Coordinates of C-alpha atoms in Angstrom, one line a residue:
Chain A
M994 CA 74.9 104.2 89.6
A995 CA 77.9 102.2 89.3
Q996 CA 81.1 103.6 87.5
S997 CA 83.2 101.3 85.6
L998 CA 87.0 101.5 84.2
V999 CA 88.9 98.8 82.8
L1000 CA 92.6 98.8 83.8
K1001 CA 94.5 97.8 81.3
A1002 CA 97.2 95.2 81.3
R1003 CA 100.8 96.8 82.9
M1004 CA 98.9 99.8 83.8
G1005 CA 98.0 101.6 86.4
K1006 CA 95.0 104.4 88.0
A1007 CA 94.4 106.4 91.3
L1008 CA 91.2 107.5 92.2
R1009 CA 90.1 109.6 95.2
L1010 CA 87.6 107.9 97.0
P1011 CA 85.1 109.4 100.3
M1012 CA 84.9 107.1 103.1
G1013 CA 81.4 104.6 102.4
S1014 CA 82.8 103.8 99.2
L1015 CA 82.4 100.1 97.3
I1016 CA 84.9 99.6 94.8
R1017 CA 84.7 95.6 92.9
I1018 CA 88.2 95.1 91.4
V1019 CA 87.6 92.2 88.9
N1020 CA 90.1 90.1 87.4
T1021 CA 88.4 89.7 84.1
H1022 CA 90.0 87.0 83.5
G1023 CA 92.1 85.4 85.5
R1024 CA 95.3 85.0 87.8
Q1025 CA 95.7 88.6 86.7
V1026 CA 97.4 90.1 90.2
V1027 CA 96.6 93.0 90.9
D1028 CA 99.4 95.5 93.3
T1029 CA 96.4 97.9 95.3
W1030 CA 97.8 101.0 97.5
A1031 CA 95.5 103.4 99.3
F1032 CA 96.9 106.7 101.2
A1033 CA 95.2 108.8 103.0
E1034 CA 93.2 111.4 101.4
T1035 CA 94.1 114.3 103.7
D1036 CA 98.1 113.4 104.2
I1037 CA 99.3 110.6 101.2
S1038 CA 102.0 110.4 104.3
E1039 CA 99.7 108.7 105.7
F1040 CA 98.6 105.2 104.0
M1041 CA 97.7 101.8 104.1
S1042 CA 100.8 99.0 105.3
M1043 CA 100.7 94.9 105.1
E1044 CA 103.2 95.3 108.1
H1045 CA 101.0 96.9 110.8
S1046 CA 97.5 94.8 108.6
R1047 CA 99.6 92.0 110.0
V1048 CA 99.8 92.5 113.7
H1049 CA 95.9 93.5 113.7
M1050 CA 94.7 91.2 111.7
G1051 CA 96.6 88.3 113.4
R1052 CA 96.7 86.8 109.9
V1053 CA 99.8 86.8 106.7
N1054 CA 96.6 87.4 104.4
P1055 CA 93.9 89.5 104.5
V1056 CA 90.0 87.5 104.4
A1057 CA 86.7 88.8 104.0
G1058 CA 85.8 90.9 106.9
S1059 CA 89.9 91.8 107.7
V1060 CA 90.3 95.2 108.4
L1061 CA 93.6 97.4 106.5
L1062 CA 95.3 99.5 108.6
T1063 CA 97.5 102.4 107.7
N1064 CA 100.6 102.6 108.6
R1065 CA 99.2 105.4 112.0
R1066 CA 96.6 102.0 112.6
R1067 CA 94.0 103.3 111.1
P1068 CA 90.6 101.5 109.9
V1069 CA 91.7 102.2 105.8
L1070 CA 89.6 99.2 104.2
T1071 CA 87.6 96.8 104.6
I1072 CA 87.2 93.3 102.7
V1073 CA 83.7 92.6 102.5
E1074 CA 83.6 90.1 99.9
D1075 CA 85.7 87.6 97.7
T1076 CA 84.2 85.4 95.3
S1077 CA 87.9 85.1 93.7
G1078 CA 89.5 82.0 95.9
G1079 CA 90.8 84.3 98.7
V1080 CA 94.4 84.2 98.2
H1081 CA 96.3 87.3 98.2
D1082 CA 100.1 88.2 100.0
T1083 CA 100.5 90.6 102.0
M1084 CA 104.4 89.3 101.7
L1085 CA 106.0 90.6 98.5
A1086 CA 107.5 93.9 97.4
A1087 CA 106.2 95.7 94.8
C1088 CA 108.0 95.0 90.8
D1089 CA 110.5 97.7 90.0
I1090 CA 113.2 98.7 87.7
Y1091 CA 115.6 96.8 89.9
R1092 CA 113.8 94.1 90.2
Y1093 CA 113.7 93.0 86.8
Q1094 CA 117.3 94.0 85.6
M1095 CA 118.2 91.5 88.1
L1096 CA 115.9 88.8 86.2
G1097 CA 118.0 89.7 83.5
C1098 CA 116.3 93.0 81.9
T1099 CA 118.0 95.4 79.9
T1100 CA 116.2 97.6 78.9
Y1101 CA 113.4 99.4 80.5
H1102 CA 110.0 97.5 81.8
R1103 CA 106.8 98.6 83.0
N1104 CA 106.9 97.7 86.4
C1105 CA 104.2 97.8 88.8
T1106 CA 106.1 101.0 91.3
D1107 CA 106.8 103.4 87.9
N1108 CA 103.0 102.8 87.9
L1109 CA 102.0 103.9 91.6
R1110 CA 104.5 106.5 90.6
E1111 CA 102.2 107.4 87.1
A1112 CA 98.9 107.7 88.8
L1113 CA 100.0 109.2 92.3
G1114 CA 100.7 112.0 89.2
E1115 CA 97.6 112.3 87.2
L1116 CA 96.2 113.1 90.6
G1117 CA 98.4 116.1 91.2
L1118 CA 100.0 113.8 94.2
V1119 CA 103.7 112.5 95.1
A1120 CA 104.2 110.2 97.5
T1121 CA 107.6 109.7 99.7
E1122 CA 107.8 105.9 99.8
T1123 CA 105.8 103.5 97.7
P1124 CA 104.5 101.3 100.7
S1125 CA 104.9 97.5 101.1
P1126 CA 101.2 96.6 98.5
L1127 CA 98.9 94.5 99.1
N1128 CA 99.0 92.2 95.7
L1129 CA 94.8 90.9 95.6
F1130 CA 95.2 87.2 94.1
Q1131 CA 99.0 87.3 94.2
N1132 CA 99.8 83.3 95.8
S1133 CA 103.0 83.8 97.0
S1134 CA 103.0 80.4 99.3
I1135 CA 104.5 79.8 102.7
K1136 CA 105.7 76.3 103.6
P1137 CA 106.8 75.0 106.5
D1138 CA 111.0 75.9 106.5
G1139 CA 109.3 79.0 106.6
A1140 CA 110.7 79.7 102.0
L1141 CA 108.4 81.7 100.2
V1142 CA 107.4 80.4 96.5
I1143 CA 105.7 82.4 94.2
E1144 CA 103.6 80.7 92.5
P1145 CA 100.5 81.1 89.9
P1146 CA 97.3 82.4 91.2
I1147 CA 93.9 80.6 91.2
A1148 CA 91.3 83.6 91.0
P1149 CA 89.2 82.9 88.3
A1150 CA 88.6 84.6 85.6
G1151 CA 85.4 86.9 86.4
T1152 CA 86.2 86.4 89.9
H1153 CA 86.7 89.6 92.4
V1154 CA 87.6 91.7 95.5
T1155 CA 85.3 94.0 96.8
L1156 CA 86.7 96.2 99.7
R1157 CA 85.1 99.1 101.9
A1158 CA 87.3 102.4 102.0
E1159 CA 86.8 103.3 105.9
M1160 CA 88.6 107.5 105.6
D1161 CA 88.1 109.5 102.8
I1162 CA 91.6 107.9 100.6
V1163 CA 92.9 107.5 97.2
I1164 CA 93.0 104.3 96.1
A1165 CA 95.4 103.1 93.6
F1166 CA 96.4 99.9 91.5
S1167 CA 98.9 98.8 89.5
A1168 CA 98.3 95.7 87.4
C1169 CA 101.1 94.0 87.8
P1170 CA 103.6 93.7 84.4
Q1171 CA 105.4 90.8 85.2
D1172 CA 105.9 88.8 82.5
M1173 CA 109.2 86.8 83.8
A1174 CA 107.6 85.2 86.8
P1175 CA 104.5 83.0 87.4
T1176 CA 103.6 86.1 89.1
N1177 CA 100.6 86.5 86.6
G1178 CA 100.2 83.0 85.9
A1179 CA 102.0 79.2 84.0
D1180 CA 101.2 81.7 80.6
M1181 CA 103.3 84.6 81.8
M1182 CA 100.9 86.9 80.3
P1183 CA 99.6 90.0 81.7
K1184 CA 95.8 90.9 81.1
D1185 CA 92.9 93.3 82.0
A1186 CA 91.7 93.8 85.4
E1187 CA 88.2 96.0 86.1
I1188 CA 87.2 99.0 88.8
I1189 CA 84.0 99.5 89.1
I1190 CA 82.8 101.7 91.6
L1191 CA 79.8 100.4 94.2
Chain E
M549 CA 139.5 95.8 119.0
A550 CA 135.4 94.8 120.7
Q551 CA 133.6 97.1 121.2
S552 CA 130.7 96.7 123.0
L553 CA 127.5 98.4 124.4
V554 CA 125.0 97.4 126.4
L555 CA 121.5 98.3 124.4
K556 CA 119.2 99.9 127.3
A557 CA 115.9 97.9 128.0
R558 CA 112.8 99.6 126.7
M559 CA 115.3 102.1 124.8
G560 CA 117.8 102.7 121.0
K561 CA 120.9 102.8 119.7
A562 CA 122.0 104.6 116.4
L563 CA 125.3 103.8 115.0
R564 CA 127.4 104.7 111.6
L565 CA 129.1 101.0 110.4
P566 CA 131.0 100.8 107.7
M567 CA 130.9 98.1 104.8
G568 CA 132.6 95.2 104.8
S569 CA 132.1 95.1 109.5
L570 CA 130.6 93.1 111.4
I571 CA 128.1 93.2 114.3
R572 CA 127.2 90.8 116.7
I573 CA 124.0 91.0 118.8
V574 CA 123.3 88.7 122.0
N575 CA 120.9 88.5 123.3
T576 CA 122.3 88.8 126.7
H577 CA 118.9 87.7 129.3
G578 CA 117.5 85.3 126.2
R579 CA 114.2 85.6 124.8
Q580 CA 114.7 89.9 123.7
V581 CA 113.7 91.1 120.5
V582 CA 115.7 93.5 119.3
D583 CA 114.2 95.8 116.2
T584 CA 116.9 96.2 113.6
W585 CA 117.2 98.5 110.6
A586 CA 119.5 99.7 108.5
F587 CA 120.1 102.8 105.8
A588 CA 122.8 103.4 103.4
E589 CA 124.8 105.4 105.2
T590 CA 124.9 108.6 102.0
D591 CA 121.6 109.4 101.6
I592 CA 118.6 108.2 104.2
S593 CA 115.1 107.5 102.4
E594 CA 117.5 104.0 101.0
F595 CA 116.9 101.2 103.5
M596 CA 116.5 98.1 104.4
S597 CA 113.3 96.5 103.3
M598 CA 111.5 93.4 104.7
E599 CA 108.9 93.4 101.1
H600 CA 112.2 93.7 99.4
S601 CA 114.4 91.2 101.1
R602 CA 112.5 88.6 100.9
V603 CA 111.6 88.5 97.1
H604 CA 115.2 87.5 97.3
M605 CA 115.3 85.5 100.3
G606 CA 112.6 83.9 98.3
R607 CA 111.8 83.4 102.4
V608 CA 109.6 84.6 105.1
N609 CA 112.6 84.7 108.1
P610 CA 116.3 84.9 107.8
V611 CA 118.4 82.0 107.8
A612 CA 122.5 82.0 108.3
G613 CA 123.5 83.0 105.3
S614 CA 121.0 85.5 104.2
V615 CA 121.1 88.4 102.9
L616 CA 119.3 91.2 103.2
L617 CA 117.7 94.4 100.4
T618 CA 117.5 97.5 100.7
N619 CA 114.4 99.1 98.8
R620 CA 116.4 99.6 95.9
R621 CA 117.1 96.2 96.2
R622 CA 121.3 96.5 97.0
P623 CA 122.4 94.0 99.5
V624 CA 123.1 95.7 102.9
L625 CA 123.2 92.9 105.5
T626 CA 124.5 89.8 105.6
I627 CA 123.1 87.0 108.6
V628 CA 126.5 85.7 108.9
E629 CA 126.1 83.7 111.6
D630 CA 123.3 82.4 114.5
T631 CA 123.3 80.7 117.3
S632 CA 119.6 82.1 118.6
G633 CA 118.5 78.8 117.4
G634 CA 117.4 80.9 113.7
V635 CA 113.8 82.8 114.7
H636 CA 113.6 85.8 114.0
D637 CA 110.7 88.1 111.9
T638 CA 110.1 90.0 109.6
M639 CA 106.3 90.4 109.4
L640 CA 105.4 92.9 112.3
A641 CA 105.9 96.6 112.3
A642 CA 108.0 98.3 114.8
C643 CA 105.5 98.8 117.9
D644 CA 104.2 102.7 118.2
I645 CA 102.0 104.7 120.7
Y646 CA 99.5 103.7 118.3
R647 CA 99.7 99.7 119.2
Y648 CA 99.8 100.5 122.9
Q649 CA 96.5 102.6 123.0
M650 CA 94.7 99.3 121.6
L651 CA 96.5 97.6 123.9
G652 CA 94.5 99.8 126.8
C653 CA 97.5 101.8 127.8
T654 CA 96.4 105.0 129.0
T655 CA 99.7 107.3 129.4
Y656 CA 102.8 107.4 127.1
H657 CA 104.6 104.2 126.7
R658 CA 107.8 103.3 125.2
N659 CA 108.2 102.3 121.8
C660 CA 110.5 101.4 118.8
T661 CA 108.7 103.6 116.7
D662 CA 110.1 106.5 119.4
N663 CA 113.8 104.8 120.1
L664 CA 114.2 104.5 116.5
R665 CA 114.0 108.0 115.8
E666 CA 115.8 109.0 119.0
A667 CA 118.5 107.2 118.2
L668 CA 118.8 108.5 114.7
G669 CA 118.9 112.0 116.8
E670 CA 121.7 111.3 117.9
L671 CA 123.2 111.5 115.3
G672 CA 121.4 114.6 113.5
L673 CA 119.2 112.4 111.3
V674 CA 115.8 112.2 110.5
A675 CA 113.7 109.4 108.3
T676 CA 111.1 109.8 106.1
E677 CA 109.2 106.8 107.5
T678 CA 109.6 104.0 109.6
P679 CA 110.7 101.3 107.6
S680 CA 109.3 97.7 109.1
P681 CA 112.1 96.0 111.4
L682 CA 114.0 93.0 110.9
N683 CA 113.4 91.5 114.1
L684 CA 116.1 89.7 115.9
F685 CA 114.5 86.9 117.8
Q686 CA 110.9 87.1 117.5
N687 CA 108.7 84.1 117.3
S688 CA 106.2 84.9 114.7
S689 CA 104.2 81.1 114.6
I690 CA 102.6 80.9 110.3
K691 CA 99.7 79.0 111.2
P692 CA 98.8 76.7 107.6
D693 CA 95.3 78.4 107.7
G694 CA 97.4 81.7 107.6
A695 CA 97.0 82.8 111.1
L696 CA 99.7 85.3 112.3
V697 CA 101.2 85.0 116.4
I698 CA 103.0 86.3 118.4
E699 CA 104.9 83.5 120.7
P700 CA 107.7 83.7 122.7
P701 CA 111.0 83.7 121.7
I702 CA 112.9 81.2 121.5
A703 CA 116.7 82.4 121.8
P704 CA 118.1 81.5 124.9
A705 CA 121.1 83.4 127.0
G706 CA 123.9 84.8 125.4
T707 CA 123.0 83.4 121.8
H708 CA 123.9 86.0 119.8
V709 CA 123.2 86.7 115.7
T710 CA 126.2 88.5 113.6
L711 CA 125.3 90.7 110.4
R712 CA 127.3 91.4 108.5
A713 CA 127.2 95.2 106.9
E714 CA 127.1 95.5 103.4
M715 CA 127.5 98.9 102.1
D716 CA 128.5 101.8 104.1
I717 CA 125.0 102.1 106.9
V718 CA 123.6 103.7 109.2
I719 CA 122.2 100.7 111.9
A720 CA 119.3 101.4 114.5
F721 CA 118.4 98.8 117.2
S722 CA 115.6 99.1 119.6
A723 CA 115.5 96.3 122.7
C724 CA 111.7 95.8 122.7
P725 CA 109.3 97.8 125.0
Q726 CA 106.8 95.0 124.8
D727 CA 105.4 94.1 128.0
M728 CA 101.7 94.1 127.4
A729 CA 102.4 90.9 124.9
P730 CA 104.5 88.1 125.2
T731 CA 106.0 89.6 122.5
N732 CA 109.6 89.6 125.0
G733 CA 108.8 86.4 126.5
A734 CA 106.0 85.0 128.7
D735 CA 107.1 87.0 132.1
M736 CA 106.3 90.2 130.0
M737 CA 109.7 92.2 131.0
P738 CA 111.9 93.3 128.3
K739 CA 116.2 93.6 128.9
D740 CA 118.9 94.8 128.2
A741 CA 121.2 93.4 125.1
E742 CA 124.4 94.0 123.7
I743 CA 125.9 95.1 120.3
I744 CA 129.7 94.1 120.1
I745 CA 131.8 95.8 116.2
L746 CA 134.2 92.8 115.7

């Protein structure tokens, strides 16, 4: 039977997921970016890598059917279904305290990097690095001159992406807390998402 | 007085470089990709990060004047001059033994990941991870549909890029050994490059 949890706005969550599992990320309210990471369950130094995945996919962004690879070029996740309109990002770092400082924030701002650390910490895990995430639903538009522009996501409310684990993994998510740029929509208001283990 | 060294085809080299130094990478024979990394001299866990640099540059590829950032979003290198035609890549992982295995290689093939490890090792350093490199002169073309195609470089013989160190760094280079794809030109023949400390 499917298990569901709410990924609260601005928060993270990590889960152990056996090989072959299907997991669905629902954009409950629409236009919310969900940073996504995957680590080999047996060795956290092996993780999903955007730079290795782009070589393998021959694409800058994944589409239904795309297979994402680890930093040892082993399949780790497959996108088996995508009802969101298919706009996702592989190019932007997770937000962090430094990013919010650069945007003018003078107090602590929740961020995807710390969300990952906290979520892994709840499982007793420590990552040596913050891998570049798969930014589900993020709309980073590449212009013909190479400019990279962060635009509001297009994913409508209730749409989703379903992923299959291609090895035993720890999967982690962060409902991106970005509220100083239109990353999560023109209203700049982070929202909940939903995670369903099918 | 300028110091020069030949970066031999298929090989790597790392150097300590004080803040403010200028270093020139010359594409001696043309069309050779030079994978480039930079690490904070005082803490190798801080390194030049393509995913953080893309956010800061607002571009997928650097141009003259672009400032590259570390994974803590501090300026680490500036492109101060570029006579090569300005085509470089920030999206592709360094090649490694897994990549050559996937291309059908059944014996050891030199690769940029091992070149980085060897080059750092000569300085007594061990990196915990292989950061995604700045692939100088690499021509990875993004198509309107998101396809990412590795095409032969356009950099003519004798052209160069000059970088300025924005902190005390260890800088590392690999003359990419790729000879099973047109990464280093249609002749698929890796060639020497030249490194000049100005």
